[in-house]
PDB file of C-alpha atoms in Angstrom:
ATOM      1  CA  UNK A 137      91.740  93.678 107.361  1.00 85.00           C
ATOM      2  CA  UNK A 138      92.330  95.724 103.989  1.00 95.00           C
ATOM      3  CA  UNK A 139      94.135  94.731 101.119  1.00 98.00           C
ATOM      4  CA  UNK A 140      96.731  97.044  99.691  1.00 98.00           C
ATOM      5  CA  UNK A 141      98.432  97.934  96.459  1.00 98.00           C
ATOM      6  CA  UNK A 142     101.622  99.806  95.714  1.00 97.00           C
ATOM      7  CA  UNK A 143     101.750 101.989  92.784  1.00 96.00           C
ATOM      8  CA  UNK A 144     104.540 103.360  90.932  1.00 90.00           C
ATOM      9  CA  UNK A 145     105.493 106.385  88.781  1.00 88.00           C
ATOM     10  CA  UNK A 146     102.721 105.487  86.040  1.00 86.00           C
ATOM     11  CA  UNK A 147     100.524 107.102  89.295  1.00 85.00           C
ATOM     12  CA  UNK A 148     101.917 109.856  89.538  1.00 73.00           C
ATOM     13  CA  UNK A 149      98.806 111.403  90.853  1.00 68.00           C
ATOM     14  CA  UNK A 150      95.701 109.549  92.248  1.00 66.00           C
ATOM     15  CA  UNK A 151      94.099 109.430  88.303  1.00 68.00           C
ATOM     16  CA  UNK A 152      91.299 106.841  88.262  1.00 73.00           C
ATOM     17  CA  UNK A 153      91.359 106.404  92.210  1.00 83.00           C
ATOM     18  CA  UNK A 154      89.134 109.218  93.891  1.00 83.00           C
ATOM     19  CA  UNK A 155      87.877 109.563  97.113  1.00 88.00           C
ATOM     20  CA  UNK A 156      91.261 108.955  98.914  1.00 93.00           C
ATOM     21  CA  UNK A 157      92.448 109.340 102.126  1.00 95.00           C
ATOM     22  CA  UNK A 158      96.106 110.284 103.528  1.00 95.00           C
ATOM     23  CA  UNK A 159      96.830 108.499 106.627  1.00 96.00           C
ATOM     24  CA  UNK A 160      99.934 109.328 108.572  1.00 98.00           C
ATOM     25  CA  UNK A 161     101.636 105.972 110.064  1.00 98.00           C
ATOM     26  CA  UNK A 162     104.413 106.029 112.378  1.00 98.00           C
ATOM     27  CA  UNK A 163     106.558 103.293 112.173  1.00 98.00           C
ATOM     28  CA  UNK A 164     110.497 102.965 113.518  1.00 97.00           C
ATOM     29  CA  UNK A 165     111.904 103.896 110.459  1.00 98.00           C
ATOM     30  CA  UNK A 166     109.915 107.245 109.979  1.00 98.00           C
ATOM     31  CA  UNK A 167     106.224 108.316 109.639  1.00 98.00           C
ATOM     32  CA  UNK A 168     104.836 107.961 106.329  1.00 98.00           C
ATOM     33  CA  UNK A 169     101.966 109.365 104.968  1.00 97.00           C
ATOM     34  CA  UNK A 170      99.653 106.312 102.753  1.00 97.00           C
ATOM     35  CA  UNK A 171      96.116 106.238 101.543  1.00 96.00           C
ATOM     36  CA  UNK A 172      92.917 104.613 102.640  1.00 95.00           C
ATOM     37  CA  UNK A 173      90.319 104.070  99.648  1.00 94.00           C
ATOM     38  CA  UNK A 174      87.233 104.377 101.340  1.00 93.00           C
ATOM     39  CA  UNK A 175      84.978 103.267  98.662  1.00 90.00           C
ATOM     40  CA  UNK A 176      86.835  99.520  98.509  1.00 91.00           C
ATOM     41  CA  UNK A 177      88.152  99.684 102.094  1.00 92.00           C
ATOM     42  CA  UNK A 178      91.600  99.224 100.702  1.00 96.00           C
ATOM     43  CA  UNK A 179      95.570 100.946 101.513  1.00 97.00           C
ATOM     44  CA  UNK A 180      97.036 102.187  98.749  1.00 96.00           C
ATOM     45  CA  UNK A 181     100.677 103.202  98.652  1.00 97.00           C
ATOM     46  CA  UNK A 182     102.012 105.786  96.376  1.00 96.00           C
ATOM     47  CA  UNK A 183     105.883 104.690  96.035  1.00 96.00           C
ATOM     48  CA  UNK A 184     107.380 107.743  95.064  1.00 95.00           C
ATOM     49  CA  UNK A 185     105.210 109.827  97.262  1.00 94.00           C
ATOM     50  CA  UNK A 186     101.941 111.846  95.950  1.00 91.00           C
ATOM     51  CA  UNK A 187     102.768 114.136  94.443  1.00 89.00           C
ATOM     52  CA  UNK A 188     105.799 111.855  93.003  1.00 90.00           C
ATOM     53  CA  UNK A 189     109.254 113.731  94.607  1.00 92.00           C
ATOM     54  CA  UNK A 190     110.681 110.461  95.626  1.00 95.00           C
ATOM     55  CA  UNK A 191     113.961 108.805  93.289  1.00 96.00           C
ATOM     56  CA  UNK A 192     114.331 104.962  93.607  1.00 95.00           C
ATOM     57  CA  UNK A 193     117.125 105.332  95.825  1.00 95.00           C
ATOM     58  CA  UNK A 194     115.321 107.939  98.085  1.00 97.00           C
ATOM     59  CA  UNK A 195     112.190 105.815  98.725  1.00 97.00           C
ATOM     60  CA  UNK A 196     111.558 104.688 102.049  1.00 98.00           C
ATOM     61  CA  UNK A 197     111.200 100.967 101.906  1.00 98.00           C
ATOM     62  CA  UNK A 198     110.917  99.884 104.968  1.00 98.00           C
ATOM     63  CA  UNK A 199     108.927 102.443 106.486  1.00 98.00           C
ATOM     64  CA  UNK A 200     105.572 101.605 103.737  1.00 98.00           C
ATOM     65  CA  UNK A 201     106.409  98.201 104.565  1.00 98.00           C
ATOM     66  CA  UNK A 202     106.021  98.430 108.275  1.00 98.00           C
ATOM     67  CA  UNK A 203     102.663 100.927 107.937  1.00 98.00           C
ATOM     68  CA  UNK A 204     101.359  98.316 105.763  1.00 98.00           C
ATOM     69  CA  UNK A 205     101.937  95.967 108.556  1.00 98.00           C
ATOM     70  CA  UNK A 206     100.711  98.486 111.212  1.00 98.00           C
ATOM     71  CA  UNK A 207      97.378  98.988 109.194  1.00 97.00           C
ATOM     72  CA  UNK A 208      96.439  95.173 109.428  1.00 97.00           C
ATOM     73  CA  UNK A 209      97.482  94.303 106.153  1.00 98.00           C
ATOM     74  CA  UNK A 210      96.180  91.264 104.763  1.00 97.00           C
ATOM     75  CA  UNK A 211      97.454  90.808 100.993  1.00 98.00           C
ATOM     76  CA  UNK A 212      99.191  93.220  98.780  1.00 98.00           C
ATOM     77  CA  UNK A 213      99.345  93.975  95.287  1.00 98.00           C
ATOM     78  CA  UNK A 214     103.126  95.263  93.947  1.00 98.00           C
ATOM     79  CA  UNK A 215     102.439  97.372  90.695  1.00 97.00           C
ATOM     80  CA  UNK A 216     105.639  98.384  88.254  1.00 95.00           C
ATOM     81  CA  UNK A 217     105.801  99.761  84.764  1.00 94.00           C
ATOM     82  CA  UNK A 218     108.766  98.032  83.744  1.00 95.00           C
ATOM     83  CA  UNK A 219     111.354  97.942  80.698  1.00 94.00           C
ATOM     84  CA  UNK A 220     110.767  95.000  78.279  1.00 96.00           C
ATOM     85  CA  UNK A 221     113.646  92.787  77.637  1.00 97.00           C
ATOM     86  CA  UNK A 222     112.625  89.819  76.345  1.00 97.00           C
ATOM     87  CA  UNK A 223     110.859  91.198  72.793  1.00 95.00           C
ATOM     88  CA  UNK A 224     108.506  87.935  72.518  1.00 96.00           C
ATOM     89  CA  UNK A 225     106.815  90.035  75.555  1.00 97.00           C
ATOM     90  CA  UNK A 226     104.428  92.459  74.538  1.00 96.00           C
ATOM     91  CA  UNK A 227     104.437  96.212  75.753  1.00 95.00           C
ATOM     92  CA  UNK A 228     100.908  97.866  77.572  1.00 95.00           C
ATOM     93  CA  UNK A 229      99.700  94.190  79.017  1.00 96.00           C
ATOM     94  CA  UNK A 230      99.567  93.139  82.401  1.00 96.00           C
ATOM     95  CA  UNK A 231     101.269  90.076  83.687  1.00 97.00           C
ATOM     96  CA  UNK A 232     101.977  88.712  86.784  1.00 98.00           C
ATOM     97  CA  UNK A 233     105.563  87.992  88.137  1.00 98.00           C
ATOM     98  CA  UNK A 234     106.340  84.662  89.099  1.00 98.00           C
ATOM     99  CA  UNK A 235     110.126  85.324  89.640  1.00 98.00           C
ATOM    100  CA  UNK A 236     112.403  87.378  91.414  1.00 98.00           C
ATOM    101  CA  UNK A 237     116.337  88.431  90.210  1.00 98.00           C
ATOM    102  CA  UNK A 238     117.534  90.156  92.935  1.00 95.00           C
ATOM    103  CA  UNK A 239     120.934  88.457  93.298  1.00 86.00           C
ATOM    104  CA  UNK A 240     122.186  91.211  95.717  1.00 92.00           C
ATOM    105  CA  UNK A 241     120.089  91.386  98.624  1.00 96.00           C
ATOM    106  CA  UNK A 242     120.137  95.338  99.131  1.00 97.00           C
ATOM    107  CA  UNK A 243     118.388  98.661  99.067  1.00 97.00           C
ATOM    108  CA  UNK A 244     119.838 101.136  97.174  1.00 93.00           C
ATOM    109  CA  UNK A 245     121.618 102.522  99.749  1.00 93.00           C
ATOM    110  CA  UNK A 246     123.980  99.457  99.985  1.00 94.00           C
ATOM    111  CA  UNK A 247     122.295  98.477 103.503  1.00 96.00           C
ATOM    112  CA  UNK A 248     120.267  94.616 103.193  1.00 97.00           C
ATOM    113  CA  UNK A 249     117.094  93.997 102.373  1.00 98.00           C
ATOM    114  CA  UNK A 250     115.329  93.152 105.256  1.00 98.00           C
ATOM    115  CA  UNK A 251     113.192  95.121 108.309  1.00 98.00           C
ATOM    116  CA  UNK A 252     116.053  94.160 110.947  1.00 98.00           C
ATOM    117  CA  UNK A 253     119.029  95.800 109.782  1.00 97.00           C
ATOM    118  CA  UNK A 254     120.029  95.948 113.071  1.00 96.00           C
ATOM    119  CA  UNK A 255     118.970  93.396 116.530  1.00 96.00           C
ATOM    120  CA  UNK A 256     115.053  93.240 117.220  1.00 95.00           C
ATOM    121  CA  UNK A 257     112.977  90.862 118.892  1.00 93.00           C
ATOM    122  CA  UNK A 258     111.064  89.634 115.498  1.00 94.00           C
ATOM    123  CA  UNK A 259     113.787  89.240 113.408  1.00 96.00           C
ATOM    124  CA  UNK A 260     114.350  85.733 111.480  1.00 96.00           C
ATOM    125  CA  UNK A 261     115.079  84.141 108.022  1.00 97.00           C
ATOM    126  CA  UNK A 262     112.826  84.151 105.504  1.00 98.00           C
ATOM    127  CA  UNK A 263     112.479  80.339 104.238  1.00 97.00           C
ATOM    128  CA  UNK A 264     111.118  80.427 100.629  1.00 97.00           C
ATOM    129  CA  UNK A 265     108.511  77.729 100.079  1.00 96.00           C
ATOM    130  CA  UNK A 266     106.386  78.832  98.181  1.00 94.00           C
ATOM    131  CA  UNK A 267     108.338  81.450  96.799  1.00 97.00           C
ATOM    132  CA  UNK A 268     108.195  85.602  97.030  1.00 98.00           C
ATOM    133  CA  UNK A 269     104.538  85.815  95.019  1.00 98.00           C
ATOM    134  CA  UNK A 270     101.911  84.010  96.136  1.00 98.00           C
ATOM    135  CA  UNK A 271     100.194  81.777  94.295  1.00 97.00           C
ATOM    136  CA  UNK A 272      97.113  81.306  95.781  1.00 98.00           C
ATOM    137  CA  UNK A 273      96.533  85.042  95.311  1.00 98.00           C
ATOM    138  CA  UNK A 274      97.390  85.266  92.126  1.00 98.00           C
ATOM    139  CA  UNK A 275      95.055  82.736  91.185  1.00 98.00           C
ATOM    140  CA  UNK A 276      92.245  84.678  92.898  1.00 98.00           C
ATOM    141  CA  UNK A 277      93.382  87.578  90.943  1.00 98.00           C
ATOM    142  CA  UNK A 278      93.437  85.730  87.249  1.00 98.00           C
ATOM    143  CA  UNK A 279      89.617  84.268  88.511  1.00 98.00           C
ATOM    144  CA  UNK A 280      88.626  88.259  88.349  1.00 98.00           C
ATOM    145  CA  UNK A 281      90.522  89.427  85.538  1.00 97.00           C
ATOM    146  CA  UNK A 282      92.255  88.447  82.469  1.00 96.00           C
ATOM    147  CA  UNK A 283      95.999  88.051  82.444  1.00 97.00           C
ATOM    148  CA  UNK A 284      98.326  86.242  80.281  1.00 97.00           C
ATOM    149  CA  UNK A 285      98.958  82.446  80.881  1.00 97.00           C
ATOM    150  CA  UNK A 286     102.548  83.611  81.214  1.00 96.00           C
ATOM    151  CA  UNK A 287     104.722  84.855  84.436  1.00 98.00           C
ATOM    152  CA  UNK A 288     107.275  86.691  84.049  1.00 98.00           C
ATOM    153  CA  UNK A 289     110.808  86.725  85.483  1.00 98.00           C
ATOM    154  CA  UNK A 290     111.724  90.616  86.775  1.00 98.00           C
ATOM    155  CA  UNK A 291     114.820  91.838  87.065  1.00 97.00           C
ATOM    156  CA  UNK A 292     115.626  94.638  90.458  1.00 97.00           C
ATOM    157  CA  UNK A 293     117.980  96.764  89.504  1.00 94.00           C
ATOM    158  CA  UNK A 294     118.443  99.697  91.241  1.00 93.00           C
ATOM    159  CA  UNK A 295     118.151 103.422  90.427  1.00 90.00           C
ATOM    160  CA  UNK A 296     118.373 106.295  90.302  1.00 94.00           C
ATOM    161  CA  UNK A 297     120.074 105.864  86.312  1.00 92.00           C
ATOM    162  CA  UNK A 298     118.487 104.139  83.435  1.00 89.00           C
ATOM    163  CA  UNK A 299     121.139 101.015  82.624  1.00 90.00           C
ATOM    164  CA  UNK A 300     123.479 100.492  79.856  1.00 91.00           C
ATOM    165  CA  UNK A 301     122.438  97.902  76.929  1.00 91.00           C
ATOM    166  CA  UNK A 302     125.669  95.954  78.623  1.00 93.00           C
ATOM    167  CA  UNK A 303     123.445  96.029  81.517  1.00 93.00           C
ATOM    168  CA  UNK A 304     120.486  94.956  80.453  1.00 93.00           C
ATOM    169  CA  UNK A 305     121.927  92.116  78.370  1.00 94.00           C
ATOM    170  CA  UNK A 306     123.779  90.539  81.371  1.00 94.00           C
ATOM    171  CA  UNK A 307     119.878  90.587  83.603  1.00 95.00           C
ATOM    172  CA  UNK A 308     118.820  89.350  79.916  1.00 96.00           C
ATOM    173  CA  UNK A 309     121.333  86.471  79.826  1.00 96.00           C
ATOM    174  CA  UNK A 310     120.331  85.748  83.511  1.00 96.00           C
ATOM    175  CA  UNK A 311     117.186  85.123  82.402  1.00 97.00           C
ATOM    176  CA  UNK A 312     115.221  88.603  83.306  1.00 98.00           C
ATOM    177  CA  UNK A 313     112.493  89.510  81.033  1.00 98.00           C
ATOM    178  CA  UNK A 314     111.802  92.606  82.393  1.00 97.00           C
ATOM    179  CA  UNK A 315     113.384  95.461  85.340  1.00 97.00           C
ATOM    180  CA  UNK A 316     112.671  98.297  87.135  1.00 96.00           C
ATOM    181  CA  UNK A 317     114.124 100.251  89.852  1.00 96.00           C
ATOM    182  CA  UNK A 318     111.589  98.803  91.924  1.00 96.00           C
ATOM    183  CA  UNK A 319     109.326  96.477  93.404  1.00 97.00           C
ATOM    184  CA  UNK A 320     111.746  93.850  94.275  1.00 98.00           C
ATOM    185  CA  UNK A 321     112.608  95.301  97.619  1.00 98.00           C
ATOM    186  CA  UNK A 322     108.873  96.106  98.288  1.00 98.00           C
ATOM    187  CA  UNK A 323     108.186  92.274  97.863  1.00 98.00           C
ATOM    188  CA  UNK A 324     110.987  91.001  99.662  1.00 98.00           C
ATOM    189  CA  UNK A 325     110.204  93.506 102.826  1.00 98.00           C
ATOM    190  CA  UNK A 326     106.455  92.512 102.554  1.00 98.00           C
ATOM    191  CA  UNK A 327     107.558  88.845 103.239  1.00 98.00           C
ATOM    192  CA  UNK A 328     109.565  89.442 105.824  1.00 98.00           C
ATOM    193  CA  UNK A 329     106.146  90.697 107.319  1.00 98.00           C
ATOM    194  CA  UNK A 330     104.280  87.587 106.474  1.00 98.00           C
ATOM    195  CA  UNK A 331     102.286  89.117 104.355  1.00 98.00           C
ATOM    196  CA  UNK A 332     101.108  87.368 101.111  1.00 98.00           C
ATOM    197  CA  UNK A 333     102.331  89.651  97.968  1.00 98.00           C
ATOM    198  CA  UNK A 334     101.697  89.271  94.618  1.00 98.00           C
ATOM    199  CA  UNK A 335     103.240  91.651  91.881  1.00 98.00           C
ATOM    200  CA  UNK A 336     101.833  92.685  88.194  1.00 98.00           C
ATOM    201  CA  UNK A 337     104.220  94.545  86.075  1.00 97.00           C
ATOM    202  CA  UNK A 338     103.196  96.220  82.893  1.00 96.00           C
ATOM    203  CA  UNK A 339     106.562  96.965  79.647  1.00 93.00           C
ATOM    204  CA  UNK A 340     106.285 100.763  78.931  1.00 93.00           C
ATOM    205  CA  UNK A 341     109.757 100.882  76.394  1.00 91.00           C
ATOM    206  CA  UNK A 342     112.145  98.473  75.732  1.00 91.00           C
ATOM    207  CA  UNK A 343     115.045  98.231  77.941  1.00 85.00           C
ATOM    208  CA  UNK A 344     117.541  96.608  75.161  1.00 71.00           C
ATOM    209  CA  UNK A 345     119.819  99.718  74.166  1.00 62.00           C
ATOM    210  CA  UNK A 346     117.195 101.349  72.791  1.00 56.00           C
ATOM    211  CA  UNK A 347     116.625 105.526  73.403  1.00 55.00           C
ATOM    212  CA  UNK A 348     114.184 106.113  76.032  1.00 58.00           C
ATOM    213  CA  UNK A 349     112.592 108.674  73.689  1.00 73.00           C
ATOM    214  CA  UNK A 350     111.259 112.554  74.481  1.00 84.00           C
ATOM    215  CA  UNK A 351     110.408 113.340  77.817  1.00 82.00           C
ATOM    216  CA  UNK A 352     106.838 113.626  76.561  1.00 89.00           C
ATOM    217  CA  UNK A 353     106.895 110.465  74.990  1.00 87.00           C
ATOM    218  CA  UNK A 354     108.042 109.057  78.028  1.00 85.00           C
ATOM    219  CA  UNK A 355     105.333 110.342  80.194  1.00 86.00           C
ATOM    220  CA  UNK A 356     102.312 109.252  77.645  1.00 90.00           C
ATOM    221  CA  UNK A 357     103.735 105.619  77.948  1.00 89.00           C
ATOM    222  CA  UNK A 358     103.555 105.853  81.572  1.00 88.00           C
ATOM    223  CA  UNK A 359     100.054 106.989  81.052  1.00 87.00           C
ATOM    224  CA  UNK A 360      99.047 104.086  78.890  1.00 86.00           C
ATOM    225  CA  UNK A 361     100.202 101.774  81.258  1.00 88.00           C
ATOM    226  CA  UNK A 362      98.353 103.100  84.005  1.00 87.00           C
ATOM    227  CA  UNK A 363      95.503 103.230  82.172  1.00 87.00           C
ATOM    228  CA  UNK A 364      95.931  99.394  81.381  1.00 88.00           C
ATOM    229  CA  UNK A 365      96.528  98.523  85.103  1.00 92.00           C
ATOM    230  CA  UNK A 366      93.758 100.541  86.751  1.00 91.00           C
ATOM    231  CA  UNK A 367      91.229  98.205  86.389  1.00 92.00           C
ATOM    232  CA  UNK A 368      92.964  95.596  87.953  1.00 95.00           C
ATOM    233  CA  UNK A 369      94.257  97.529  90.860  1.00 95.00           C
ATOM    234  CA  UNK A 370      90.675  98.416  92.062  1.00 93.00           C
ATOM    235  CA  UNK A 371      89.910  95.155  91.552  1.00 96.00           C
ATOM    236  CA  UNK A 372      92.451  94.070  93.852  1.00 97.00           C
ATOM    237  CA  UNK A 373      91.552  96.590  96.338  1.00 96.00           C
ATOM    238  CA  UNK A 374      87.967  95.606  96.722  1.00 95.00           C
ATOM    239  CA  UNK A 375      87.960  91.662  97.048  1.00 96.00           C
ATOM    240  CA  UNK A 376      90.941  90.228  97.368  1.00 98.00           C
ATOM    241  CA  UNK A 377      90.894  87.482 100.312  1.00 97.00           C
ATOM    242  CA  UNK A 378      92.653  86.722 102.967  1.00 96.00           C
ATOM    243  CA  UNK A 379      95.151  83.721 101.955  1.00 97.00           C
ATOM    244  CA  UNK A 380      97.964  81.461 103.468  1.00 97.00           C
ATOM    245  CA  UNK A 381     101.199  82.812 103.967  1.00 97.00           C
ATOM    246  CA  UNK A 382     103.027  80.390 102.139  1.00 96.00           C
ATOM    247  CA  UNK A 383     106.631  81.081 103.457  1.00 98.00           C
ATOM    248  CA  UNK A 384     108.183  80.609 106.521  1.00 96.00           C
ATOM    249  CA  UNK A 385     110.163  83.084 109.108  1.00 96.00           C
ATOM    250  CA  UNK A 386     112.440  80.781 111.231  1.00 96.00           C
ATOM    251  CA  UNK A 387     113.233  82.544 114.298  1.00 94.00           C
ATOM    252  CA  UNK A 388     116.087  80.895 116.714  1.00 90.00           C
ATOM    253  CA  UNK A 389     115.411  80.083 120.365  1.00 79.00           C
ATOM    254  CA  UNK A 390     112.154  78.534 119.252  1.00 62.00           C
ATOM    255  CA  UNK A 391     109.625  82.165 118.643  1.00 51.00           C
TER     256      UNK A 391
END
């Protein structure tokens, strides 16, 4: 069973991760097209499509969730480059998430969060436990490579527009340290699917009314934090074990 990793718009392209493979999986939301790594046996998953034509809101969520499932999935690694918050964070490091602020349960395109928006033989609830990241994965991960003590608290708020400092001082006040367009859904969908998720989020700007800068400038900090995050991803993709699912889907009528 592979592991698999989601990257974001820091991957633009496949930079650092050759020897790729597109896969087509069909799933009941759509086919989508992801990537076996032959050289660590791994999935990876570019979110906003390779090359990157996708917007936040025009990703399609379920769909990568369900081929992840379809390919045998065993653990999964949820990559953002995220705006900083909370300054006492620094910018260009890795850290892992250890909690998620997604206080309305939705995709961008107002429907819920979930792989049974409508009647289907699997659905259930999700029972948190253990909570969204895994924790015995994680601490695989840290055993392999150096991250921060610290986890941070992430913020989902969706896209497509960058949010106002009103905005990001009311996910601030709710205790956020950091947000993207992204990633929470992924994570959220991923459970759903019993499989064990773990997410590692890297600040590229500040998100606390400050300019977003040049377009180039914007672009070589997306850079830089792909550059810091590589490591770590192929990491991932080469050894991470199979692990507990530490949640629970509760399914009526006793499945």
């Amino acid at each position: 069973m592979p592991a698999a990793v989601i990257l974001g718009s820091a991957f633009a392209a496949h930079e650092g991760l050759s020897g790729l493979v597109p896969t087509t999986v069909p799933t009941r939301f759509g086919t989508v097209v992801v990537h076996r790594h032959p050289p660590t046996g791994g999935v990876v998953v570019f979110r906003h499509g390779l090359p990157h034509r996708w917007l936040p809101h025009q990703i399609p969520w379920r769909a990568h969730a369900l081929a992840l499932q379809a390919l045998g999935v065993h653990a999964l690694l949820v990559t953002s480059s995220v705006g900083v918050l909370d300054p006492a964070v620094p910018q260009f490091v890795p850290h892992a998430v250890g909690e998620l602020l997604m206080v309305d349960n939705r995709l961008p395109d107002g429907s819920p969060c979930t792989v049974w928006p409508t009647p289907h033989p699997d659905q259930g609830h999700l029972l948190l436990q253990d909570g969204l990241f895994n924790v015995v994965l994680e601490e695989w991960l840290r055993s392999q490579v150096a991250l921060p003590p610290a986890r941070l608290t992430f913020a989902y708020v969706p896209g497509p527009r960058t949010k106002t400092a009103g905005e990001n001082a009311l996910v601030r006040a709710g205790g956020a340290q950091v947000n993207s367009m992204s990633l929470g859904p992924e994570v959220v969908l991923a459970n759903e699917l019993e499989i064990p998720t773990i997410a590692v989020v890297a600040g590229h700007k500040a998100s606390r009314g400050e300019s977003g800068g040049t377009r180039a400038a914007i672009a070589a900090s997306l850079d830089r934090a792909r550059d810091e995050t590589l490591a770590l991803v192929a990491t991932f993709l080469a050894g991470a074990p199979a692990v507990p699912f530490g949640n629970v889907l509760y399914r009526f009528g006793g499945a």
